[in-house]
Coordinates of N, CA, C and O in Angstrom, one line a residue:
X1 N 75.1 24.1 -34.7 CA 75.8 22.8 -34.9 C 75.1 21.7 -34.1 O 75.0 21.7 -32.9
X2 N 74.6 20.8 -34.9 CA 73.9 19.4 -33.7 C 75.2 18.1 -34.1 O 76.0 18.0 -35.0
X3 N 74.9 17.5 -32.7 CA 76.5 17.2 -32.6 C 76.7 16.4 -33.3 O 75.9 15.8 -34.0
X4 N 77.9 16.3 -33.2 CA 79.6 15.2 -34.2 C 79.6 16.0 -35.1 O 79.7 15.4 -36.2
X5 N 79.4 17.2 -35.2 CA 79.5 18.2 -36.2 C 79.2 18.8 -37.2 O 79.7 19.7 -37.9
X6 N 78.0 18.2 -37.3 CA 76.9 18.3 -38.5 C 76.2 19.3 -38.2 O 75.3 19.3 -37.3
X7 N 76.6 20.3 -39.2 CA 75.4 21.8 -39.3 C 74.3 20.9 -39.3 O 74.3 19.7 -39.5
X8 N 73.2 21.9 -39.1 CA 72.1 21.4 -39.7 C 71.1 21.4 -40.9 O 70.0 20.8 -41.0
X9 N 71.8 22.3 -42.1 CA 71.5 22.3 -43.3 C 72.5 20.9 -43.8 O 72.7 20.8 -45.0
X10 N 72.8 20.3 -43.1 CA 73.7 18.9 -44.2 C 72.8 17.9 -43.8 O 73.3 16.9 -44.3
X11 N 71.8 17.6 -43.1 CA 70.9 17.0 -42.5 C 69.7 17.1 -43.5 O 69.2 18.2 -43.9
X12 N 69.1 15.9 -43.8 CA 67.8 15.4 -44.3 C 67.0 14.8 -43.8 O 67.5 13.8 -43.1
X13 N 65.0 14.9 -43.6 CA 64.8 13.9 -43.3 C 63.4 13.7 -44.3 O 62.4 14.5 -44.3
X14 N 63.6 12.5 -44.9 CA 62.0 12.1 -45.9 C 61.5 11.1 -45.5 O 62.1 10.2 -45.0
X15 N 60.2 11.4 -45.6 CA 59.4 12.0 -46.3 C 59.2 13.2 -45.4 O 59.4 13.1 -44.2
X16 N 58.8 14.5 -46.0 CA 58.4 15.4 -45.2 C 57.3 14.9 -44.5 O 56.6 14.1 -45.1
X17 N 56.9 15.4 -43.1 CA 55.8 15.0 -42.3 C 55.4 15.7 -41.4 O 56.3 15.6 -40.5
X18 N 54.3 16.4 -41.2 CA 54.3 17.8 -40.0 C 54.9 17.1 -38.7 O 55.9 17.5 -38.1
X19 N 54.0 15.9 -38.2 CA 54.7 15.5 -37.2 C 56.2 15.5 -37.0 O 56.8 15.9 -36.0
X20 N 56.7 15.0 -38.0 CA 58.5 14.6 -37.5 C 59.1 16.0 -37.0 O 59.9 16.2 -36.1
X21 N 58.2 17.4 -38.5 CA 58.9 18.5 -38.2 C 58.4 19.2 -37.0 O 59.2 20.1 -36.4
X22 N 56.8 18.8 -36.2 CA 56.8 19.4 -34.8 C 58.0 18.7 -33.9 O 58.6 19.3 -33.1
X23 N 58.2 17.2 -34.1 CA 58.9 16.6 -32.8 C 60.4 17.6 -32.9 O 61.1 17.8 -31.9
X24 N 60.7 17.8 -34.0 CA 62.2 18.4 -34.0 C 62.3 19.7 -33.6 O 63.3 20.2 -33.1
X25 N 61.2 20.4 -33.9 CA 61.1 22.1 -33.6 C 60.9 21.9 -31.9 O 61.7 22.6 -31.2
X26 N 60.1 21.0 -31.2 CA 59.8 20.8 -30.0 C 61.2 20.6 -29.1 O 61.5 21.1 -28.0
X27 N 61.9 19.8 -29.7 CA 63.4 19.7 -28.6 C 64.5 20.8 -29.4 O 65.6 20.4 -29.7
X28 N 64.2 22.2 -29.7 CA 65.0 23.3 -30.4 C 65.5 23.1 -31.8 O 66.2 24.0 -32.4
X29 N 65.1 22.0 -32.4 CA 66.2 22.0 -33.8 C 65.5 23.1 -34.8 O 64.3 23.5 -34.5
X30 N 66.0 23.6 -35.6 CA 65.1 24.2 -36.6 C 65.0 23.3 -37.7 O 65.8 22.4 -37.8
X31 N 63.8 23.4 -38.6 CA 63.7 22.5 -39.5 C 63.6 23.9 -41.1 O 63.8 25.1 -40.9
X32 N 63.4 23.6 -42.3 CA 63.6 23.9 -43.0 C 62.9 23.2 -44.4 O 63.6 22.5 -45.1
X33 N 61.7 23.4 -44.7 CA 60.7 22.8 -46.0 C 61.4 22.6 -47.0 O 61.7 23.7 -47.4
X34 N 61.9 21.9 -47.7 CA 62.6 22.3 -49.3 C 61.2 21.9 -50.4 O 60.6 20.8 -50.4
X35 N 60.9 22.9 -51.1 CA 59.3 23.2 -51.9 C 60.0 22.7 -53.2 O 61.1 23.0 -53.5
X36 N 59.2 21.6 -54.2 CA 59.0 22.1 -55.1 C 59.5 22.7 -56.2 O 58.7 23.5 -56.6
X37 N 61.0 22.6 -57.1 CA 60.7 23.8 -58.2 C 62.0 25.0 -57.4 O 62.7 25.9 -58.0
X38 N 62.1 24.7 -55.8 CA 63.2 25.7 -55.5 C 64.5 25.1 -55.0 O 64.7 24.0 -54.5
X39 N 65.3 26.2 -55.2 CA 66.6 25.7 -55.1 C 67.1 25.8 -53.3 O 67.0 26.7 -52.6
X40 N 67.5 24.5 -53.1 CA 67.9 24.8 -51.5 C 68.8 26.1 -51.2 O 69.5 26.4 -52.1
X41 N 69.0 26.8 -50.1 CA 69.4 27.8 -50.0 C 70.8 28.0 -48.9 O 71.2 29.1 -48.4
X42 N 71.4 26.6 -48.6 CA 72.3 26.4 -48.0 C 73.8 27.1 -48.2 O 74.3 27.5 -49.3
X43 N 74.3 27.2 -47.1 CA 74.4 27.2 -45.8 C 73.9 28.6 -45.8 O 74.7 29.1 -45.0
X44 N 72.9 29.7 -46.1 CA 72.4 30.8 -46.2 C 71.2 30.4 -44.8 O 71.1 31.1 -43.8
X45 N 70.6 29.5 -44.9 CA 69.4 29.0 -44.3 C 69.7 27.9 -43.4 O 69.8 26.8 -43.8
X46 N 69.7 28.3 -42.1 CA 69.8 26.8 -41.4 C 68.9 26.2 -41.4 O 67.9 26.5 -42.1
X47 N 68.6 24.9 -40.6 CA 67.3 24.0 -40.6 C 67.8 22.8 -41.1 O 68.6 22.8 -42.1
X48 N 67.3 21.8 -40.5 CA 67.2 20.3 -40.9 C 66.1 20.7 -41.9 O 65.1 21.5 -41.6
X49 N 66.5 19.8 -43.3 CA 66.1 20.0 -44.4 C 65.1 18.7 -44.3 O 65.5 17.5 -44.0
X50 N 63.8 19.1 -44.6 CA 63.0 18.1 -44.8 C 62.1 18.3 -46.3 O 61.4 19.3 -46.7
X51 N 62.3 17.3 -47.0 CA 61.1 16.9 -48.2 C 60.9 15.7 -48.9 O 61.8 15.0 -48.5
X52 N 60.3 15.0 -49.8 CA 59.5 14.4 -50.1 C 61.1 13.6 -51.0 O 62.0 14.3 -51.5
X53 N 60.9 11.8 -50.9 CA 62.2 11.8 -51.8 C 62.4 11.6 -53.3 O 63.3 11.0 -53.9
X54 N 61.4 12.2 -53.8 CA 61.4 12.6 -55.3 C 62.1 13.8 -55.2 O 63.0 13.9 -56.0
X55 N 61.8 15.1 -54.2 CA 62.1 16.3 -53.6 C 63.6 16.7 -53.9 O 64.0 17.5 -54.7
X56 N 64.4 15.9 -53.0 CA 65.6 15.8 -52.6 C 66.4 14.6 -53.3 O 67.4 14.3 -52.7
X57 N 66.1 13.9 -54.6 CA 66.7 13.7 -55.3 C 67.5 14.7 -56.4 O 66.9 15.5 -57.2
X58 N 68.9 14.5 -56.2 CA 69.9 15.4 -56.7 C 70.7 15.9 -56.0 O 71.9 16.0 -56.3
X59 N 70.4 16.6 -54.6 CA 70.8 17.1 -53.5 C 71.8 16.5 -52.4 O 71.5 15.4 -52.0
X60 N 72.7 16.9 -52.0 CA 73.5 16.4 -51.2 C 73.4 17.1 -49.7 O 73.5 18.3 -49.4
X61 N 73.2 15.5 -48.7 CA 73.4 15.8 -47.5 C 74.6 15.2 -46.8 O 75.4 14.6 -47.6
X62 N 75.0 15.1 -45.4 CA 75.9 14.3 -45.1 C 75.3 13.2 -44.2 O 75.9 12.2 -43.9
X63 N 74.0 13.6 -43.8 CA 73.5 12.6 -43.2 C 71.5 12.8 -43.4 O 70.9 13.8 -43.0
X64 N 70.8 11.6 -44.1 CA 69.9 11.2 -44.0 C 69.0 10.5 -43.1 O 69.4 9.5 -42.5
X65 N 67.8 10.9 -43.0 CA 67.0 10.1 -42.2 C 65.7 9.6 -42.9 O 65.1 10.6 -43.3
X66 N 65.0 8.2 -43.2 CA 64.4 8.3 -43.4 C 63.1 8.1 -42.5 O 63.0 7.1 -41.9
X67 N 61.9 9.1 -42.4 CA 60.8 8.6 -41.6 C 59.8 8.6 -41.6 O 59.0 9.4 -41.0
X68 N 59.5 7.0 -42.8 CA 58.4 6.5 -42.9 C 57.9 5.1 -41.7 O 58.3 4.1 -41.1
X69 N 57.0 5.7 -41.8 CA 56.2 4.6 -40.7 C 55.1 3.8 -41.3 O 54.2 3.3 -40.6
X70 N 55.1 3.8 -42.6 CA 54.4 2.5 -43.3 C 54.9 2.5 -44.7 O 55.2 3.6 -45.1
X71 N 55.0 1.5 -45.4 CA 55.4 1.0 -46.5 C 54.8 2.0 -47.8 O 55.6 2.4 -48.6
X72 N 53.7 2.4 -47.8 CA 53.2 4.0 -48.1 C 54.1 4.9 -48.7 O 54.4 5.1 -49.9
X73 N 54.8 5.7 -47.3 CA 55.6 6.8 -47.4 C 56.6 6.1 -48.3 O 56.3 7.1 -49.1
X74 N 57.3 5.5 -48.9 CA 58.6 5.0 -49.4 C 58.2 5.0 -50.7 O 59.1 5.0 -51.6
X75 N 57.0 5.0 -50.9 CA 56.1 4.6 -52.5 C 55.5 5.9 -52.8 O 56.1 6.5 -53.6
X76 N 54.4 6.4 -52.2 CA 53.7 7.7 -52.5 C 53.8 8.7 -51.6 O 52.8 9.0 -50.9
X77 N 55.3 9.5 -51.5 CA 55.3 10.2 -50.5 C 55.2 12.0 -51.0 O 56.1 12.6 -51.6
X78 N 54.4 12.5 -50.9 CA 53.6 13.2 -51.5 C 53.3 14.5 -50.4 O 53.3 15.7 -50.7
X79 N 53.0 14.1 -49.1 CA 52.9 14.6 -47.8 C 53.9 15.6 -47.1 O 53.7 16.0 -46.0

């Protein structure tokens, strides 16, 4: 549970980006890829869910993050 009570499978953050997912593995969170073509695997699979937001179009979380750091990621986020 990361706090105010949010599992961490209800948790998003786009665009996927190695960095954001080392900074979160680095202070204990688990993180969680969503690929492509597969169906998320919640609440079976913990992990802050991270992918691309073509990706995670359709999907429900309770809380989003977006983290782009240039006008780029928001347009061709592919990474």
């Amino acid at each position: 549970m990361i706090q105010d009570g949010f599992a961490s499978h209800e948790i998003c953050v786009t665009p996927y980006k190695p960095a954001i997912r080392t900074a979160l593995e680095a202070e204990g969170i688990q993180t969680f890829e969503l690929k492509p073509r597969e169906e998320d695997p919640v609440p079976e699979e913990s992990g802050v869910r991270m992918g691309t937001m073509k990706g995670i179009k359709g999907l429900e979380f309770r809380a989003i993050a977006m983290g782009c750091s240039n006008e780029s990621d928001a347009i061709n986020n592919q990474n």
